mmCIF file with all atom_site columns, N, CA and C in Angstrom:
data_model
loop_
_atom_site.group_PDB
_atom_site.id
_atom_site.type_symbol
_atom_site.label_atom_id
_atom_site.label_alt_id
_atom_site.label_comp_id
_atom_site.label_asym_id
_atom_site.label_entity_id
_atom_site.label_seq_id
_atom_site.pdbx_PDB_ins_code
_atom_site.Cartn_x
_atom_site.Cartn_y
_atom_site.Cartn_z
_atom_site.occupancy
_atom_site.B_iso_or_equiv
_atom_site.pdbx_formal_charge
_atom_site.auth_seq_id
_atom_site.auth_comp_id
_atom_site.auth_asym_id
_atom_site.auth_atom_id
_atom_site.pdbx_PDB_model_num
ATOM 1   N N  . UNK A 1 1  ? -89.602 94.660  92.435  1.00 48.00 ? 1  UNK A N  1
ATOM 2   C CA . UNK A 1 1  ? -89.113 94.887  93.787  1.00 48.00 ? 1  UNK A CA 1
ATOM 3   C C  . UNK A 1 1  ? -88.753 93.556  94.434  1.00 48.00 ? 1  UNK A C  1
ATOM 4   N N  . UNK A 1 2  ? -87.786 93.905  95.316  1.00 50.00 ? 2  UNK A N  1
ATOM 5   C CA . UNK A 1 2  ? -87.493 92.121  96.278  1.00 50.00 ? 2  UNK A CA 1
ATOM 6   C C  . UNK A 1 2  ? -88.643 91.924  97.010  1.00 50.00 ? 2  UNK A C  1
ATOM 7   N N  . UNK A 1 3  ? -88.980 90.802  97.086  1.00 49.00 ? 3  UNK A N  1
ATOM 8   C CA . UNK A 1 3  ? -89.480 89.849  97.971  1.00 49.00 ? 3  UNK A CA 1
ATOM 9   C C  . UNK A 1 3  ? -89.681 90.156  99.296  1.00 49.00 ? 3  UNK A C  1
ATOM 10  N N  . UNK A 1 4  ? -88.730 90.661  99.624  1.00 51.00 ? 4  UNK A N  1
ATOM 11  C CA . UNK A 1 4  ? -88.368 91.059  101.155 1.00 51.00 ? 4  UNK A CA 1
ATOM 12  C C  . UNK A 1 4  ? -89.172 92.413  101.605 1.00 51.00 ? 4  UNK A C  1
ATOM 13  N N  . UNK A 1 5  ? -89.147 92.759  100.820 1.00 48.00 ? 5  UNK A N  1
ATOM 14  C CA . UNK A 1 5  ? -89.904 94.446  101.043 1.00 48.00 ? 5  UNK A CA 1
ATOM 15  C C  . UNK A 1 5  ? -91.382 93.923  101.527 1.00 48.00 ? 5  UNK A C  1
ATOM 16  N N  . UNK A 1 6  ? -91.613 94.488  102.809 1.00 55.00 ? 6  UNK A N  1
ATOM 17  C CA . UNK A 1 6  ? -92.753 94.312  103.197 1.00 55.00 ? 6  UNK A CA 1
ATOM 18  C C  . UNK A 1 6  ? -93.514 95.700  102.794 1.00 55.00 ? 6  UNK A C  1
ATOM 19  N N  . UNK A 1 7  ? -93.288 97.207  103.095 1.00 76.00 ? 7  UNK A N  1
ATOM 20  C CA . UNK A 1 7  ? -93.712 98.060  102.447 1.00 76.00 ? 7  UNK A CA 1
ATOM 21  C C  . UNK A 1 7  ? -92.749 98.759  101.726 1.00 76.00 ? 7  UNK A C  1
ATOM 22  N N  . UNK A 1 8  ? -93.656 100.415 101.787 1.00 91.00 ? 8  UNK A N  1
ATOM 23  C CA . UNK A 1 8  ? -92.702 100.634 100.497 1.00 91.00 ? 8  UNK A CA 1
ATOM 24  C C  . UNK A 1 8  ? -91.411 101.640 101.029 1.00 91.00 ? 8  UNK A C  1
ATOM 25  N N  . UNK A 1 9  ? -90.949 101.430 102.373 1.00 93.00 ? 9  UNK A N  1
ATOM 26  C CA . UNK A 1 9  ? -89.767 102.433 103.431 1.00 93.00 ? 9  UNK A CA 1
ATOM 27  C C  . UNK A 1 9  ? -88.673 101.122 102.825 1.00 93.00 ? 9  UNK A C  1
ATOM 28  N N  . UNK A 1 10 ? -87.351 101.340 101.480 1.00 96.00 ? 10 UNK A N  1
ATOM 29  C CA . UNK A 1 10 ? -86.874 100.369 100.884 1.00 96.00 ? 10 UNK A CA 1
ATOM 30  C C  . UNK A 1 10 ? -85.520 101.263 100.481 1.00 96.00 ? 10 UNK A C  1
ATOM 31  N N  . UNK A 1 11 ? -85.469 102.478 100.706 1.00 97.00 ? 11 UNK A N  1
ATOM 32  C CA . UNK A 1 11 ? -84.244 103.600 100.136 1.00 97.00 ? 11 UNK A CA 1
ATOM 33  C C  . UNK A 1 11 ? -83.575 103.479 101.955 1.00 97.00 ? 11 UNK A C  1
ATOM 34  N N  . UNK A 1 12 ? -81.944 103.855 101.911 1.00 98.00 ? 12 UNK A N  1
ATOM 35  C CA . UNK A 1 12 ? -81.429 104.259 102.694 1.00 98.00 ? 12 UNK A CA 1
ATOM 36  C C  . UNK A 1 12 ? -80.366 105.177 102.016 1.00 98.00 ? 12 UNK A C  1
ATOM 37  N N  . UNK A 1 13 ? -79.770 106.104 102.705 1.00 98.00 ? 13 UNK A N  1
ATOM 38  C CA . UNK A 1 13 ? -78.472 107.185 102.116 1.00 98.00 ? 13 UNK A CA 1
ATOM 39  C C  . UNK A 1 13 ? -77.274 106.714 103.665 1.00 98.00 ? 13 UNK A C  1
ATOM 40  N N  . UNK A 1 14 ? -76.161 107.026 102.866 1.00 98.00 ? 14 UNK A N  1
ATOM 41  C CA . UNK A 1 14 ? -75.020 106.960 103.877 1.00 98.00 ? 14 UNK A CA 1
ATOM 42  C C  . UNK A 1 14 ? -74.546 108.537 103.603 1.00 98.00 ? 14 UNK A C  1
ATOM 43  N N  . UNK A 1 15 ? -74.175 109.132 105.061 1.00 96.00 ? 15 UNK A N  1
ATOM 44  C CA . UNK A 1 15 ? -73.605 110.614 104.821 1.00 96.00 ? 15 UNK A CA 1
ATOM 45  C C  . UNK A 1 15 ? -72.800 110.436 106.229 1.00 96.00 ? 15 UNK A C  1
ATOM 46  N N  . UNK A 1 16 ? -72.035 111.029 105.903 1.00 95.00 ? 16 UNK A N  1
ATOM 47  C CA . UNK A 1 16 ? -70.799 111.390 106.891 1.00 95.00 ? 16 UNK A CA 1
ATOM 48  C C  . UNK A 1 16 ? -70.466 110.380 107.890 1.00 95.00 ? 16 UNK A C  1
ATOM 49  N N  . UNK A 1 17 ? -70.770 108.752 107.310 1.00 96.00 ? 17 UNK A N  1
ATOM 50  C CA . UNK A 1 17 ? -70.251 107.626 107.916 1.00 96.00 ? 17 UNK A CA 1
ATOM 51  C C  . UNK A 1 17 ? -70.895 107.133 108.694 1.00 96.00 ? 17 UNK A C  1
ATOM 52  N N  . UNK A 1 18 ? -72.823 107.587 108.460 1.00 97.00 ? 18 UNK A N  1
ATOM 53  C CA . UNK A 1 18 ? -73.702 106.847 109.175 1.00 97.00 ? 18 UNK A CA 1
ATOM 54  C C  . UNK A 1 18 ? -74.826 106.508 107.744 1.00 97.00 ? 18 UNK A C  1
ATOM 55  N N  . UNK A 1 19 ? -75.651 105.723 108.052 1.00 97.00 ? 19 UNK A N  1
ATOM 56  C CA . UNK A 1 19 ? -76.270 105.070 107.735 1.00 97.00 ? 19 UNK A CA 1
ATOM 57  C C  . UNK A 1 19 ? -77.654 105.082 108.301 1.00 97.00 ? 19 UNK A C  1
ATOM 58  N N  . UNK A 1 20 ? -78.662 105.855 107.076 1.00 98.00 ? 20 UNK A N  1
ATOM 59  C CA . UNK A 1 20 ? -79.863 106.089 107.757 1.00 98.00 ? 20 UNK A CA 1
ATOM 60  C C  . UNK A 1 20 ? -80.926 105.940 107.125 1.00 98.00 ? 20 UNK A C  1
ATOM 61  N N  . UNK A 1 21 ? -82.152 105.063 107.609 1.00 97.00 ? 21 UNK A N  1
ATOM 62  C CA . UNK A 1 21 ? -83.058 104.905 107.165 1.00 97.00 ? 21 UNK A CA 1
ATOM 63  C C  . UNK A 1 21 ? -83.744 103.635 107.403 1.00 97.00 ? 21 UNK A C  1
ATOM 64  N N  . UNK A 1 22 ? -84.573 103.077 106.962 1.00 97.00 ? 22 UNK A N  1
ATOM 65  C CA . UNK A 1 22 ? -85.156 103.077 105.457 1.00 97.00 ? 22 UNK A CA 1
ATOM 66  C C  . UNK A 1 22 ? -86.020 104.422 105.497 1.00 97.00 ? 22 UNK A C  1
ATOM 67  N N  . UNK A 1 23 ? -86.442 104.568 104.068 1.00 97.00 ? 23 UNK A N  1
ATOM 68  C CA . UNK A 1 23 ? -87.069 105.903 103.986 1.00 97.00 ? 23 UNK A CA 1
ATOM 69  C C  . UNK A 1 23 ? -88.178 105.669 102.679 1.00 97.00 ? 23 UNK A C  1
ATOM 70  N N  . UNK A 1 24 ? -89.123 106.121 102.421 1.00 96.00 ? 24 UNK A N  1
ATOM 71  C CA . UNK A 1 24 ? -89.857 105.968 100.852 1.00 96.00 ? 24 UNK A CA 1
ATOM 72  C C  . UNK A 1 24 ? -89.549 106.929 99.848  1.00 96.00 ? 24 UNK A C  1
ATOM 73  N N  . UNK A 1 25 ? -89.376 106.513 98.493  1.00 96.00 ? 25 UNK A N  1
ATOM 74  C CA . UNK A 1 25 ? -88.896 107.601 97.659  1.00 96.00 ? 25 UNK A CA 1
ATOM 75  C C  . UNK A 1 25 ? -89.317 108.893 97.774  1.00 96.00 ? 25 UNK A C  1
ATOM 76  N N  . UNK A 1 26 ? -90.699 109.065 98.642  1.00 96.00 ? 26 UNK A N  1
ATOM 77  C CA . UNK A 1 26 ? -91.256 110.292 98.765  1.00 96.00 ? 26 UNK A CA 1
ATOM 78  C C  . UNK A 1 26 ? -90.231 110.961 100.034 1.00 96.00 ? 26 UNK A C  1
ATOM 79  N N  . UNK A 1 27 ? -90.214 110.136 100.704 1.00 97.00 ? 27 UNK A N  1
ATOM 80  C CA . UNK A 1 27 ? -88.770 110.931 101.805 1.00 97.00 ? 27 UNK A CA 1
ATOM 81  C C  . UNK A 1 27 ? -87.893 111.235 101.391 1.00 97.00 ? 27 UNK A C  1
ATOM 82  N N  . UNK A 1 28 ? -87.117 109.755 100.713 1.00 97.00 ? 28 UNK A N  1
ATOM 83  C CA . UNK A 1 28 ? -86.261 110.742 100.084 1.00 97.00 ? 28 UNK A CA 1
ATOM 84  C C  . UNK A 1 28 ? -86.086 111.958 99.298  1.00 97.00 ? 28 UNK A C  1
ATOM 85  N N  . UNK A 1 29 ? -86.913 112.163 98.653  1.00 96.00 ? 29 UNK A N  1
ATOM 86  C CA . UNK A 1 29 ? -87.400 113.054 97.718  1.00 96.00 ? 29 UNK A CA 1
ATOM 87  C C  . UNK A 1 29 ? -87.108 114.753 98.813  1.00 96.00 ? 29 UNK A C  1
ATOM 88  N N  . UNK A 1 30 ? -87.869 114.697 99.663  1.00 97.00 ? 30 UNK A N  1
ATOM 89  C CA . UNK A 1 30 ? -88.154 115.555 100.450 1.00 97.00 ? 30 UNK A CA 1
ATOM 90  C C  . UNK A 1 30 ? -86.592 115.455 100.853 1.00 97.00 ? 30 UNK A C  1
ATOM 91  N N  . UNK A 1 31 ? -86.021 114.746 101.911 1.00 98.00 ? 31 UNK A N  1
ATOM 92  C CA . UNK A 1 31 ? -84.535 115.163 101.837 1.00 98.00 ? 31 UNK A CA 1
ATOM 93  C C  . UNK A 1 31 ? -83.911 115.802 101.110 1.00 98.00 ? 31 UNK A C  1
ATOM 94  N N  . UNK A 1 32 ? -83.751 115.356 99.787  1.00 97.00 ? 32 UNK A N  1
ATOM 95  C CA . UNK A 1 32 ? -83.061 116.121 98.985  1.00 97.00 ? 32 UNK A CA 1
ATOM 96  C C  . UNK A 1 32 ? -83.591 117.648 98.417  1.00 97.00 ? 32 UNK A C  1
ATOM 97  N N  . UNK A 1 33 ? -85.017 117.748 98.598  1.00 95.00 ? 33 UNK A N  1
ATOM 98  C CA . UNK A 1 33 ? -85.103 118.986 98.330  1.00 95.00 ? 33 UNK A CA 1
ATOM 99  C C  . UNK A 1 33 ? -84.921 120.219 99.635  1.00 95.00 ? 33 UNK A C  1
ATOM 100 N N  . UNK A 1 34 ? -84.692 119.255 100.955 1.00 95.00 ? 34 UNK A N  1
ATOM 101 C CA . UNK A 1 34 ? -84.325 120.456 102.115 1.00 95.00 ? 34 UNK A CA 1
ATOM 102 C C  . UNK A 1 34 ? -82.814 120.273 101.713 1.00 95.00 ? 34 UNK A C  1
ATOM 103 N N  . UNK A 1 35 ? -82.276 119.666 101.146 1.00 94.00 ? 35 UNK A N  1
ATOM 104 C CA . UNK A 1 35 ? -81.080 119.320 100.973 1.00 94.00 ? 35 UNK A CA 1
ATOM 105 C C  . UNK A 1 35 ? -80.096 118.646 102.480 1.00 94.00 ? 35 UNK A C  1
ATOM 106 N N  . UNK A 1 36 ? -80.886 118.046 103.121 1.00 96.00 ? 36 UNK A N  1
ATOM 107 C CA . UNK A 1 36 ? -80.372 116.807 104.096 1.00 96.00 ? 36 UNK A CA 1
ATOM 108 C C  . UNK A 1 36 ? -79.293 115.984 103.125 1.00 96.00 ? 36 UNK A C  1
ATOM 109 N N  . UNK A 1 37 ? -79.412 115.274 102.264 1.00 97.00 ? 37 UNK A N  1
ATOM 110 C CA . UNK A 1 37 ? -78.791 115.080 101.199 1.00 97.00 ? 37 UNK A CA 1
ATOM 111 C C  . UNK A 1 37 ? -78.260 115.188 99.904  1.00 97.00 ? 37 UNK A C  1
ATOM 112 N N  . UNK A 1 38 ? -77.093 115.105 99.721  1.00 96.00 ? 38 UNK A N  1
ATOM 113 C CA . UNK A 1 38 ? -76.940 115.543 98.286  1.00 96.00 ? 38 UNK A CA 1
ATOM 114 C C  . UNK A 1 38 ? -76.259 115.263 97.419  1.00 96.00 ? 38 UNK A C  1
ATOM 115 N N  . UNK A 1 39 ? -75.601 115.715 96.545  1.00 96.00 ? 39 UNK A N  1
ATOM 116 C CA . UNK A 1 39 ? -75.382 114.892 95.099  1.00 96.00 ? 39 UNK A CA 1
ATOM 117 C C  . UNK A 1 39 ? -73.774 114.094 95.547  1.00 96.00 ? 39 UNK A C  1
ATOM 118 N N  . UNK A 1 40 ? -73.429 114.128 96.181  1.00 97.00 ? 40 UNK A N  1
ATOM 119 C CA . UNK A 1 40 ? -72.171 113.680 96.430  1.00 97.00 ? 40 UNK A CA 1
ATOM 120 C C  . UNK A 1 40 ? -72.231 112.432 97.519  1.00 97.00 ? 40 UNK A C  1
ATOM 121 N N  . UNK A 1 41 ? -73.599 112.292 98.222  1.00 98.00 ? 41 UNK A N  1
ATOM 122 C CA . UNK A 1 41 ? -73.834 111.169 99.203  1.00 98.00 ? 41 UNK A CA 1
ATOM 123 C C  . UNK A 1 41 ? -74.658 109.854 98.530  1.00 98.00 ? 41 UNK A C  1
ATOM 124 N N  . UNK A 1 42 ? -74.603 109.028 99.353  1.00 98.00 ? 42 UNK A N  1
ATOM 125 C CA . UNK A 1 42 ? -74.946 108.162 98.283  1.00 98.00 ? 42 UNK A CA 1
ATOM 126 C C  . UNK A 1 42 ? -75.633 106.934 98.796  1.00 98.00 ? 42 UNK A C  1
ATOM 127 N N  . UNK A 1 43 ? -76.811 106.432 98.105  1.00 98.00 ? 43 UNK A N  1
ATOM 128 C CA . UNK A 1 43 ? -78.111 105.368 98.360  1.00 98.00 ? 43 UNK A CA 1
ATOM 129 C C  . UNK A 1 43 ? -77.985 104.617 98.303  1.00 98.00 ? 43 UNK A C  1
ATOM 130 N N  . UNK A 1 44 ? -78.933 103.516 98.578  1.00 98.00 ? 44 UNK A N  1
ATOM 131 C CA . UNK A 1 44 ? -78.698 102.719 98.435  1.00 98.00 ? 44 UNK A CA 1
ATOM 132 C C  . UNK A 1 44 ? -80.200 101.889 98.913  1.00 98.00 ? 44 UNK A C  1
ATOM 133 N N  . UNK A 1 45 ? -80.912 100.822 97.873  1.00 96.00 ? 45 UNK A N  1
ATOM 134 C CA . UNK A 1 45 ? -82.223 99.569  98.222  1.00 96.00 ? 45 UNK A CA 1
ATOM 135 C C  . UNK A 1 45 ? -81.604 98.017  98.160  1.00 96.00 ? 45 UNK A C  1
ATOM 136 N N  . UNK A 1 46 ? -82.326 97.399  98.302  1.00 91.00 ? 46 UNK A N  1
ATOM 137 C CA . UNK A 1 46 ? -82.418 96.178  98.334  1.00 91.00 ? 46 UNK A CA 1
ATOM 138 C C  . UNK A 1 46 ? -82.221 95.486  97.058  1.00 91.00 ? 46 UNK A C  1
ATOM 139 N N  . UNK A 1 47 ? -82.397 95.892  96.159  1.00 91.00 ? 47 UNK A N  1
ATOM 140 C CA . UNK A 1 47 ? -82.351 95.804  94.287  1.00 91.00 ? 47 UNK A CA 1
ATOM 141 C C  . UNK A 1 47 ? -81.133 96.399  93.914  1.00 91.00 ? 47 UNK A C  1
ATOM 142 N N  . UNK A 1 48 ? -80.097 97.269  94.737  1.00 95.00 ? 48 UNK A N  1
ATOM 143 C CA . UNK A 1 48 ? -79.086 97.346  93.926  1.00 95.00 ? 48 UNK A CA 1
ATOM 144 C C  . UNK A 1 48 ? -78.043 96.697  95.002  1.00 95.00 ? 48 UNK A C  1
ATOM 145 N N  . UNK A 1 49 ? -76.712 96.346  93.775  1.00 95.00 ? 49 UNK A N  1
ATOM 146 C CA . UNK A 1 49 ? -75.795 95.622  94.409  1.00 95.00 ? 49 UNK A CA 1
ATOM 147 C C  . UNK A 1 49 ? -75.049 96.474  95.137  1.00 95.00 ? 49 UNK A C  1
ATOM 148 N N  . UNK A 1 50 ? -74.943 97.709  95.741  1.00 97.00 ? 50 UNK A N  1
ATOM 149 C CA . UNK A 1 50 ? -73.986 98.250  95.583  1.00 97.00 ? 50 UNK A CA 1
ATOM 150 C C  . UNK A 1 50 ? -74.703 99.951  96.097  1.00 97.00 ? 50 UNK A C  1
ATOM 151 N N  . UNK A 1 51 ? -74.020 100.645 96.917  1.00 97.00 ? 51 UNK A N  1
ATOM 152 C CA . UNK A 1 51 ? -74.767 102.227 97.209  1.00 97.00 ? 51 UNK A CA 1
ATOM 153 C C  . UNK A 1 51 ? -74.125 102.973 96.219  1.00 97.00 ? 51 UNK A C  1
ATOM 154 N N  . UNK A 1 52 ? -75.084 103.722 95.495  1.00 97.00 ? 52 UNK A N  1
ATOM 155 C CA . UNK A 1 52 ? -74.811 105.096 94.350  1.00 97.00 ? 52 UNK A CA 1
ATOM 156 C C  . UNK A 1 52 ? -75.081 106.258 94.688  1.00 97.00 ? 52 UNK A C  1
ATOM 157 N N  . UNK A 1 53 ? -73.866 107.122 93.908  1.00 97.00 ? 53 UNK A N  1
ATOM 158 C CA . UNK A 1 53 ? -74.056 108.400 94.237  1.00 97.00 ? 53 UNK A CA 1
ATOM 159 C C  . UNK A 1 53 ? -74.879 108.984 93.837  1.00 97.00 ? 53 UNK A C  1
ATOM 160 N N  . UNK A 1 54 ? -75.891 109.757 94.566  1.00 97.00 ? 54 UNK A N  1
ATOM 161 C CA . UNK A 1 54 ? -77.072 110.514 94.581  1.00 97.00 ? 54 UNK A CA 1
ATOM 162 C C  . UNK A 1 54 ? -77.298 111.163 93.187  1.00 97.00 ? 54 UNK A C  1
ATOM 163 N N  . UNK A 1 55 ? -76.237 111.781 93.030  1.00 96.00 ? 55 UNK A N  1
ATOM 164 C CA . UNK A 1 55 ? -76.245 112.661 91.354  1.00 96.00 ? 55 UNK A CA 1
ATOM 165 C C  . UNK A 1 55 ? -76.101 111.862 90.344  1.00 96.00 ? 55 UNK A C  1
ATOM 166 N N  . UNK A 1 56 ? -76.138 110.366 90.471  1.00 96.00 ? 56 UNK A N  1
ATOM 167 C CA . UNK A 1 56 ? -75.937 109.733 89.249  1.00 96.00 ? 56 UNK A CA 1
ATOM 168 C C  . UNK A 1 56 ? -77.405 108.677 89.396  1.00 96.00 ? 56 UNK A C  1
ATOM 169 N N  . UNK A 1 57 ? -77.900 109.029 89.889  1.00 96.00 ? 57 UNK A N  1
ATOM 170 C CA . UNK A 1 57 ? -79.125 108.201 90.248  1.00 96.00 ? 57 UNK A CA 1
ATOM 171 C C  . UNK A 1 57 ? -80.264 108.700 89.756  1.00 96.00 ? 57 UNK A C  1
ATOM 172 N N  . UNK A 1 58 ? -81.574 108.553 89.560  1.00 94.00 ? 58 UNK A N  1
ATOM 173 C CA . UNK A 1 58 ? -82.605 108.921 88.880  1.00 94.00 ? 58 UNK A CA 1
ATOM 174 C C  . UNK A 1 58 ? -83.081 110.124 89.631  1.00 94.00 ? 58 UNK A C  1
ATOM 175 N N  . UNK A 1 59 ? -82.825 110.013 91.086  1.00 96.00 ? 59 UNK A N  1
ATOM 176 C CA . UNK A 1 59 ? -83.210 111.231 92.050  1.00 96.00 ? 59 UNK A CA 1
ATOM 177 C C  . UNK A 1 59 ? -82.743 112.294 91.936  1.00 96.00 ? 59 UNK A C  1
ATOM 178 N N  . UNK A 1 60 ? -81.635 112.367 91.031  1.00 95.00 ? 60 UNK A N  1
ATOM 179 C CA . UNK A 1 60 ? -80.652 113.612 90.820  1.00 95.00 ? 60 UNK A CA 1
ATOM 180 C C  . UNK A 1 60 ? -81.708 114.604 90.105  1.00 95.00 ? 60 UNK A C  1
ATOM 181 N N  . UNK A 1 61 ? -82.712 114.266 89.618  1.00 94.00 ? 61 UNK A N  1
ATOM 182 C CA . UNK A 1 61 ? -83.891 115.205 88.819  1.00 94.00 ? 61 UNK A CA 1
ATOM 183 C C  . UNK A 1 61 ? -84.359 116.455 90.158  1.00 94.00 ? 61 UNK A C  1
ATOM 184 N N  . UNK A 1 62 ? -84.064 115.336 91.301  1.00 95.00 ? 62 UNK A N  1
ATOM 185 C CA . UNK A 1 62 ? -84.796 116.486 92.265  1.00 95.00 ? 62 UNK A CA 1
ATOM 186 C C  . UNK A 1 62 ? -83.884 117.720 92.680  1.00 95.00 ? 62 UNK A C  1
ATOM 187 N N  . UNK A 1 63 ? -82.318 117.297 92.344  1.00 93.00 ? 63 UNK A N  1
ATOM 188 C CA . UNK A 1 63 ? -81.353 118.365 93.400  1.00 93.00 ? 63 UNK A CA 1
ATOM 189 C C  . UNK A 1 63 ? -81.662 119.616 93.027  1.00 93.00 ? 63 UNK A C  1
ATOM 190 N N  . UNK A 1 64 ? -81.504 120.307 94.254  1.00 86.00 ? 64 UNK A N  1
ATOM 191 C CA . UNK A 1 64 ? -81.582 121.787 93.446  1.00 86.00 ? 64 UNK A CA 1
ATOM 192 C C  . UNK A 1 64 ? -80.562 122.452 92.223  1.00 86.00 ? 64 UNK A C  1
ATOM 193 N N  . UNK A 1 65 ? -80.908 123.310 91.397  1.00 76.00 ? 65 UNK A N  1
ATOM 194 C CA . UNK A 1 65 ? -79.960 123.391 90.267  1.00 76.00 ? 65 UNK A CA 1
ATOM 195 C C  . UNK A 1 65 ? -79.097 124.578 91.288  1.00 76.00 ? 65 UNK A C  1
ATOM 196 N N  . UNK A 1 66 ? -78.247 124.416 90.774  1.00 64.00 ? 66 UNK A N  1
ATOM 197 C CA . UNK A 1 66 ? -76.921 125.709 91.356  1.00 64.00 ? 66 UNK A CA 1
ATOM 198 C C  . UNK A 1 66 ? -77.002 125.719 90.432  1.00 64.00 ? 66 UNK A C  1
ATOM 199 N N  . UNK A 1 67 ? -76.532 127.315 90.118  1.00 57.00 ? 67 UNK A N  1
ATOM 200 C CA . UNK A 1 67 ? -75.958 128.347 89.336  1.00 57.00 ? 67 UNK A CA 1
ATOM 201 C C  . UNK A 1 67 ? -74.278 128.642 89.195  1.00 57.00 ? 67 UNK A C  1
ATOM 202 N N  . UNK A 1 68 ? -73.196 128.794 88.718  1.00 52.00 ? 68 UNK A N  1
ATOM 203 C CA . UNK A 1 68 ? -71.999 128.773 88.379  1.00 52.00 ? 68 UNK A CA 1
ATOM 204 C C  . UNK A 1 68 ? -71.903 130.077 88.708  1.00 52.00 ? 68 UNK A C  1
#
């Protein structure tokens, strides 16, 4: 983890052109399972260069599965 992290609130998500957080993976977690967020929005910590989309991220384990 960076240096900088004083605890562990280190996740933020961007959705519909705001920017919110910090949050702990356990929040996030919980977001995504009320589905506040979702596979098409996208995160972002202090350790990556760059915000990723939710469904390509390790958290994508949590989304809910849809059915076709």
């Amino acid at each position: 983890m960076s240096e900088y992290v004083v605890n562990d609130k280190v996740w933020y998500y961007f959705k519909e052109g705001r920017k919110e957080g910090p949050f702990t993976e356990e929040e996030i977690i919980k977001l995504i399972k009320h589905q506040i967020i979702e596979g098409e929005d996208r995160i972002w910590m202090l350790d990556l260069k760059d915000w990723i989309v939710l469904k390509d991220s390790i958290f994508s384990f949590y989304m809910p599965f849809k059915e076709n």
